[in-house]
Amino acid sequence: MQGVPLTPNANDETQIPAWKLSVSSEGEEVPTDSRAGTMADSDEMPAIIVRQEFECPGDLASVAESRERVVQFVCQHCPDEVEQIDILVALQEALANATLHGCGDDAAKAIHCAVEVSPSDITITVRDPGAGFDFALADPDNFASSTQSNGRGICLMRSLMTEVSFAHGGSELIMRKHFEKCH
């Protein structure tokens, strides 16, 4: 899976604008992606029903609140509690990693999170401003029974989600959950 485009110029770090949760003045969700509600051009990419973007502060004290905002949106589109819990735990790990490793626990830095819902999948992209990491650390065989302090989160995310991949040198994490019970 390729990295999910965050903006038309996603490869140019200076061109990525700050994302905000898009909500109308009446409190209703406002689609933030021109593809929302349209059919995909390819069988590989499912039609996106809705897409929502979030900006999260890059400090540990904000992780729980950020996670809850994203999970609240996910729960609106996936009523199955088992799927929700898997996504919640994987998202917690993704946000914690982005906060610690990508932002250095600095609230002045931002984590960008996008959630795309299709008829059969939820895809969550988490991107931080960090330099990324050594992809060898993402090898699930290296951390299946590790006692090291780093690396187990990736293994956990892979066990809970259908697919986990990385882009932009590791500063972007893409998690996909395929489901049967959600819409």
PDB file of C-alpha atoms in Angstrom:
ATOM      1  CA  MET A   1       0.000   0.000   0.000  1.00  0.00           C
ATOM      2  CA  GLN A   2       1.342   3.416  -0.916  1.00  0.00           C
ATOM      3  CA  GLY A   3       1.242   6.328   1.463  1.00  0.00           C
ATOM      4  CA  VAL A   4      -2.143   8.023   1.600  1.00  0.00           C
ATOM      5  CA  PRO A   5      -1.893  11.477   0.013  1.00  0.00           C
ATOM      6  CA  LEU A   6      -2.393  14.035   2.742  1.00  0.00           C
ATOM      7  CA  THR A   7      -2.370  17.005   0.382  1.00  0.00           C
ATOM      8  CA  PRO A   8      -1.659  17.398  -3.326  1.00  0.00           C
ATOM      9  CA  ASN A   9       1.978  18.138  -2.408  1.00  0.00           C
ATOM     10  CA  ALA A  10       2.366  15.588   0.397  1.00  0.00           C
ATOM     11  CA  ASN A  11       6.002  14.897  -0.473  1.00  0.00           C
ATOM     12  CA  ASP A  12       6.891  18.527   0.198  1.00  0.00           C
ATOM     13  CA  GLU A  13       6.821  18.856   3.986  1.00  0.00           C
ATOM     14  CA  THR A  14       6.496  22.640   3.784  1.00  0.00           C
ATOM     15  CA  GLN A  15       3.267  22.357   1.762  1.00  0.00           C
ATOM     16  CA  ILE A  16       1.275  20.345   4.328  1.00  0.00           C
ATOM     17  CA  PRO A  17      -1.293  22.661   5.908  1.00  0.00           C
ATOM     18  CA  ALA A  18      -2.532  22.274   9.467  1.00  0.00           C
ATOM     19  CA  TRP A  19      -5.614  20.050   9.444  1.00  0.00           C
ATOM     20  CA  LYS A  20      -8.653  20.756  11.507  1.00  0.00           C
ATOM     21  CA  LEU A  21     -11.631  18.604  12.347  1.00  0.00           C
ATOM     22  CA  SER A  22     -14.249  19.818   9.892  1.00  0.00           C
ATOM     23  CA  VAL A  23     -17.599  20.403  11.579  1.00  0.00           C
ATOM     24  CA  SER A  24     -20.348  22.745  10.431  1.00  0.00           C
ATOM     25  CA  SER A  25     -21.740  25.429  12.700  1.00  0.00           C
ATOM     26  CA  GLU A  26     -24.659  23.071  13.423  1.00  0.00           C
ATOM     27  CA  GLY A  27     -22.228  20.405  14.658  1.00  0.00           C
ATOM     28  CA  GLU A  28     -22.592  18.179  11.585  1.00  0.00           C
ATOM     29  CA  GLU A  29     -19.639  16.548   9.845  1.00  0.00           C
ATOM     30  CA  VAL A  30     -18.495  18.291   6.697  1.00  0.00           C
ATOM     31  CA  PRO A  31     -16.684  16.124   4.126  1.00  0.00           C
ATOM     32  CA  THR A  32     -13.136  17.374   3.692  1.00  0.00           C
ATOM     33  CA  ASP A  33     -12.180  15.275   0.672  1.00  0.00           C
ATOM     34  CA  SER A  34     -13.535  15.846  -2.808  1.00  0.00           C
ATOM     35  CA  ARG A  35     -13.650  12.055  -3.258  1.00  0.00           C
ATOM     36  CA  ALA A  36     -16.138  11.603  -0.407  1.00  0.00           C
ATOM     37  CA  GLY A  37     -19.276   9.906  -1.603  1.00  0.00           C
ATOM     38  CA  THR A  38     -17.945   9.142  -5.094  1.00  0.00           C
ATOM     39  CA  MET A  39     -17.079   5.872  -6.720  1.00  0.00           C
ATOM     40  CA  ALA A  40     -13.407   5.009  -7.035  1.00  0.00           C
ATOM     41  CA  ASP A  41     -11.826   4.710 -10.482  1.00  0.00           C
ATOM     42  CA  SER A  42     -10.119   1.423  -9.610  1.00  0.00           C
ATOM     43  CA  ASP A  43     -11.099  -1.897  -8.085  1.00  0.00           C
ATOM     44  CA  GLU A  44      -8.071  -1.571  -5.787  1.00  0.00           C
ATOM     45  CA  MET A  45      -9.363   1.555  -4.096  1.00  0.00           C
ATOM     46  CA  PRO A  46     -12.836   1.230  -2.554  1.00  0.00           C
ATOM     47  CA  ALA A  47     -15.270   4.119  -2.789  1.00  0.00           C
ATOM     48  CA  ILE A  48     -14.867   6.453   0.142  1.00  0.00           C
ATOM     49  CA  ILE A  49     -18.092   7.131   1.976  1.00  0.00           C
ATOM     50  CA  VAL A  50     -16.622   9.770   4.261  1.00  0.00           C
ATOM     51  CA  ARG A  51     -13.216  11.176   5.189  1.00  0.00           C
ATOM     52  CA  GLN A  52     -12.359  13.194   8.267  1.00  0.00           C
ATOM     53  CA  GLU A  53      -9.084  14.874   9.179  1.00  0.00           C
ATOM     54  CA  PHE A  54      -7.815  15.714  12.639  1.00  0.00           C
ATOM     55  CA  GLU A  55      -4.917  17.720  14.017  1.00  0.00           C
ATOM     56  CA  CYS A  56      -3.508  16.439  17.297  1.00  0.00           C
ATOM     57  CA  PRO A  57      -1.003  18.145  19.607  1.00  0.00           C
ATOM     58  CA  GLY A  58       2.343  16.334  19.792  1.00  0.00           C
ATOM     59  CA  ASP A  59       2.506  15.856  23.574  1.00  0.00           C
ATOM     60  CA  LEU A  60       1.642  12.806  25.670  1.00  0.00           C
ATOM     61  CA  ALA A  61      -0.841  14.742  27.802  1.00  0.00           C
ATOM     62  CA  SER A  62      -3.015  15.226  24.685  1.00  0.00           C
ATOM     63  CA  VAL A  63      -2.962  11.645  23.348  1.00  0.00           C
ATOM     64  CA  ALA A  64      -6.075  10.419  25.205  1.00  0.00           C
ATOM     65  CA  GLU A  65      -8.209  13.393  24.100  1.00  0.00           C
ATOM     66  CA  SER A  66      -6.967  13.119  20.509  1.00  0.00           C
ATOM     67  CA  ARG A  67      -7.621   9.382  20.460  1.00  0.00           C
ATOM     68  CA  GLU A  68     -11.155   9.889  21.771  1.00  0.00           C
ATOM     69  CA  ARG A  69     -12.001  12.463  19.071  1.00  0.00           C
ATOM     70  CA  VAL A  70     -10.869  10.076  16.337  1.00  0.00           C
ATOM     71  CA  VAL A  71     -12.539   7.030  17.914  1.00  0.00           C
ATOM     72  CA  GLN A  72     -15.803   8.954  18.301  1.00  0.00           C
ATOM     73  CA  PHE A  73     -15.785   9.518  14.534  1.00  0.00           C
ATOM     74  CA  VAL A  74     -14.869   5.853  13.883  1.00  0.00           C
ATOM     75  CA  CYS A  75     -17.722   4.646  16.116  1.00  0.00           C
ATOM     76  CA  GLN A  76     -20.228   6.642  14.067  1.00  0.00           C
ATOM     77  CA  HIS A  77     -19.291   4.508  11.071  1.00  0.00           C
ATOM     78  CA  CYS A  78     -18.538   1.160  12.711  1.00  0.00           C
ATOM     79  CA  PRO A  79     -21.054   0.056  15.336  1.00  0.00           C
ATOM     80  CA  ASP A  80     -19.327  -3.299  16.026  1.00  0.00           C
ATOM     81  CA  GLU A  81     -17.737  -3.020  19.501  1.00  0.00           C
ATOM     82  CA  VAL A  82     -15.014  -5.606  18.855  1.00  0.00           C
ATOM     83  CA  GLU A  83     -13.845  -3.729  15.758  1.00  0.00           C
ATOM     84  CA  GLN A  84     -14.009  -0.433  17.683  1.00  0.00           C
ATOM     85  CA  ILE A  85     -11.779  -1.784  20.463  1.00  0.00           C
ATOM     86  CA  ASP A  86      -9.206  -3.097  17.977  1.00  0.00           C
ATOM     87  CA  ILE A  87      -9.103   0.292  16.266  1.00  0.00           C
ATOM     88  CA  LEU A  88      -8.935   2.163  19.590  1.00  0.00           C
ATOM     89  CA  VAL A  89      -5.917   0.155  20.807  1.00  0.00           C
ATOM     90  CA  ALA A  90      -4.103   0.395  17.458  1.00  0.00           C
ATOM     91  CA  LEU A  91      -4.797   4.145  17.279  1.00  0.00           C
ATOM     92  CA  GLN A  92      -3.524   4.620  20.845  1.00  0.00           C
ATOM     93  CA  GLU A  93      -0.237   2.956  19.854  1.00  0.00           C
ATOM     94  CA  ALA A  94       0.031   4.984  16.637  1.00  0.00           C
ATOM     95  CA  LEU A  95      -0.584   8.308  18.402  1.00  0.00           C
ATOM     96  CA  ALA A  96       1.793   7.436  21.260  1.00  0.00           C
ATOM     97  CA  ASN A  97       4.540   6.521  18.778  1.00  0.00           C
ATOM     98  CA  ALA A  98       3.982   9.712  16.779  1.00  0.00           C
ATOM     99  CA  THR A  99       4.004  11.777  19.978  1.00  0.00           C
ATOM    100  CA  LEU A 100       7.139  10.254  21.474  1.00  0.00           C
ATOM    101  CA  HIS A 101       9.234   9.542  18.404  1.00  0.00           C
ATOM    102  CA  GLY A 102       7.966  12.031  15.825  1.00  0.00           C
ATOM    103  CA  CYS A 103       7.171  15.042  18.006  1.00  0.00           C
ATOM    104  CA  GLY A 104       9.480  14.460  20.975  1.00  0.00           C
ATOM    105  CA  ASP A 105       6.554  15.052  23.380  1.00  0.00           C
ATOM    106  CA  ASP A 106       6.305  18.655  22.161  1.00  0.00           C
ATOM    107  CA  ALA A 107       2.803  20.195  22.152  1.00  0.00           C
ATOM    108  CA  ALA A 108       3.990  22.844  19.673  1.00  0.00           C
ATOM    109  CA  LYS A 109       4.344  20.111  17.043  1.00  0.00           C
ATOM    110  CA  ALA A 110       1.325  18.518  15.384  1.00  0.00           C
ATOM    111  CA  ILE A 111       0.269  15.026  14.420  1.00  0.00           C
ATOM    112  CA  HIS A 112      -2.036  14.762  11.426  1.00  0.00           C
ATOM    113  CA  CYS A 113      -4.587  11.980  11.354  1.00  0.00           C
ATOM    114  CA  ALA A 114      -6.989  11.137   8.535  1.00  0.00           C
ATOM    115  CA  VAL A 115      -9.773   8.557   8.687  1.00  0.00           C
ATOM    116  CA  GLU A 116     -11.358   7.229   5.505  1.00  0.00           C
ATOM    117  CA  VAL A 117     -14.424   5.020   5.644  1.00  0.00           C
ATOM    118  CA  SER A 118     -15.406   2.863   2.673  1.00  0.00           C
ATOM    119  CA  PRO A 119     -18.135   0.223   2.461  1.00  0.00           C
ATOM    120  CA  SER A 120     -15.737  -2.461   3.708  1.00  0.00           C
ATOM    121  CA  ASP A 121     -12.773  -0.728   5.361  1.00  0.00           C
ATOM    122  CA  ILE A 122     -11.633   1.967   7.703  1.00  0.00           C
ATOM    123  CA  THR A 123      -8.206   3.398   6.907  1.00  0.00           C
ATOM    124  CA  ILE A 124      -6.408   5.580   9.444  1.00  0.00           C
ATOM    125  CA  THR A 125      -3.319   7.541   8.474  1.00  0.00           C
ATOM    126  CA  VAL A 126      -1.163   9.072  11.216  1.00  0.00           C
ATOM    127  CA  ARG A 127       1.634  11.406  10.173  1.00  0.00           C
ATOM    128  CA  ASP A 128       4.122  13.185  12.394  1.00  0.00           C
ATOM    129  CA  PRO A 129       6.816  15.791  11.623  1.00  0.00           C
ATOM    130  CA  GLY A 130       9.668  13.473  12.643  1.00  0.00           C
ATOM    131  CA  ALA A 131      12.431  11.989  10.515  1.00  0.00           C
ATOM    132  CA  GLY A 132      10.891   8.503  10.547  1.00  0.00           C
ATOM    133  CA  PHE A 133      12.583   5.314  11.674  1.00  0.00           C
ATOM    134  CA  ASP A 134      14.549   2.292  10.529  1.00  0.00           C
ATOM    135  CA  PHE A 135      12.062  -0.005   8.753  1.00  0.00           C
ATOM    136  CA  ALA A 136      13.842  -3.046  10.215  1.00  0.00           C
ATOM    137  CA  LEU A 137      12.126  -2.070  13.474  1.00  0.00           C
ATOM    138  CA  ALA A 138       8.785  -2.743  11.771  1.00  0.00           C
ATOM    139  CA  ASP A 139       9.658  -6.425  11.211  1.00  0.00           C
ATOM    140  CA  PRO A 140       7.057  -8.355  13.239  1.00  0.00           C
ATOM    141  CA  ASP A 141       9.409 -11.329  13.663  1.00  0.00           C
ATOM    142  CA  ASN A 142      11.891  -9.186  15.567  1.00  0.00           C
ATOM    143  CA  PHE A 143       9.401  -8.130  18.234  1.00  0.00           C
ATOM    144  CA  ALA A 144       6.924 -10.997  18.574  1.00  0.00           C
ATOM    145  CA  SER A 145       8.243 -11.894  22.028  1.00  0.00           C
ATOM    146  CA  SER A 146      10.544  -8.980  22.692  1.00  0.00           C
ATOM    147  CA  THR A 147      11.330  -7.554  26.079  1.00  0.00           C
ATOM    148  CA  GLN A 148      12.813  -4.413  24.520  1.00  0.00           C
ATOM    149  CA  SER A 149      11.177  -1.127  25.422  1.00  0.00           C
ATOM    150  CA  ASN A 150      10.543  -0.175  21.770  1.00  0.00           C
ATOM    151  CA  GLY A 151       8.939  -1.997  18.859  1.00  0.00           C
ATOM    152  CA  ARG A 152       6.130  -3.947  20.460  1.00  0.00           C
ATOM    153  CA  GLY A 153       3.531  -1.331  19.469  1.00  0.00           C
ATOM    154  CA  ILE A 154       4.059  -2.062  15.781  1.00  0.00           C
ATOM    155  CA  CYS A 155       3.546  -5.772  16.421  1.00  0.00           C
ATOM    156  CA  LEU A 156       0.394  -4.994  18.421  1.00  0.00           C
ATOM    157  CA  MET A 157      -1.007  -2.744  15.688  1.00  0.00           C
ATOM    158  CA  ARG A 158      -0.349  -5.451  13.090  1.00  0.00           C
ATOM    159  CA  SER A 159      -2.189  -8.018  15.211  1.00  0.00           C
ATOM    160  CA  LEU A 160      -5.279  -5.779  15.535  1.00  0.00           C
ATOM    161  CA  MET A 161      -5.525  -4.287  12.055  1.00  0.00           C
ATOM    162  CA  THR A 162      -5.869  -5.981   8.663  1.00  0.00           C
ATOM    163  CA  GLU A 163      -2.901  -4.105   7.216  1.00  0.00           C
ATOM    164  CA  VAL A 164      -0.223  -1.779   8.593  1.00  0.00           C
ATOM    165  CA  SER A 165       2.264   0.007   6.361  1.00  0.00           C
ATOM    166  CA  PHE A 166       4.596   2.986   6.476  1.00  0.00           C
ATOM    167  CA  ALA A 167       5.437   5.853   4.139  1.00  0.00           C
ATOM    168  CA  HIS A 168       7.532   9.021   4.103  1.00  0.00           C
ATOM    169  CA  GLY A 169      10.517   7.279   5.708  1.00  0.00           C
ATOM    170  CA  GLY A 170       8.369   6.011   8.575  1.00  0.00           C
ATOM    171  CA  SER A 171       6.862   9.341   9.614  1.00  0.00           C
ATOM    172  CA  GLU A 172       3.522   8.184   8.195  1.00  0.00           C
ATOM    173  CA  LEU A 173       1.648   5.097   9.381  1.00  0.00           C
ATOM    174  CA  ILE A 174      -1.273   3.687   7.411  1.00  0.00           C
ATOM    175  CA  MET A 175      -3.584   1.212   9.190  1.00  0.00           C
ATOM    176  CA  ARG A 176      -6.489  -0.483   7.475  1.00  0.00           C
ATOM    177  CA  LYS A 177      -9.232  -2.515   9.146  1.00  0.00           C
ATOM    178  CA  HIS A 178     -11.407  -4.636   6.869  1.00  0.00           C
ATOM    179  CA  PHE A 179     -14.796  -5.453   8.314  1.00  0.00           C
ATOM    180  CA  GLU A 180     -17.993  -7.237   7.475  1.00  0.00           C
ATOM    181  CA  LYS A 181     -20.313  -5.742  10.092  1.00  0.00           C
ATOM    182  CA  CYS A 182     -19.767  -2.012   9.578  1.00  0.00           C
ATOM    183  CA  HIS A 183     -21.197   0.134   6.807  1.00  0.00           C
TER     184      HIS A 183
END
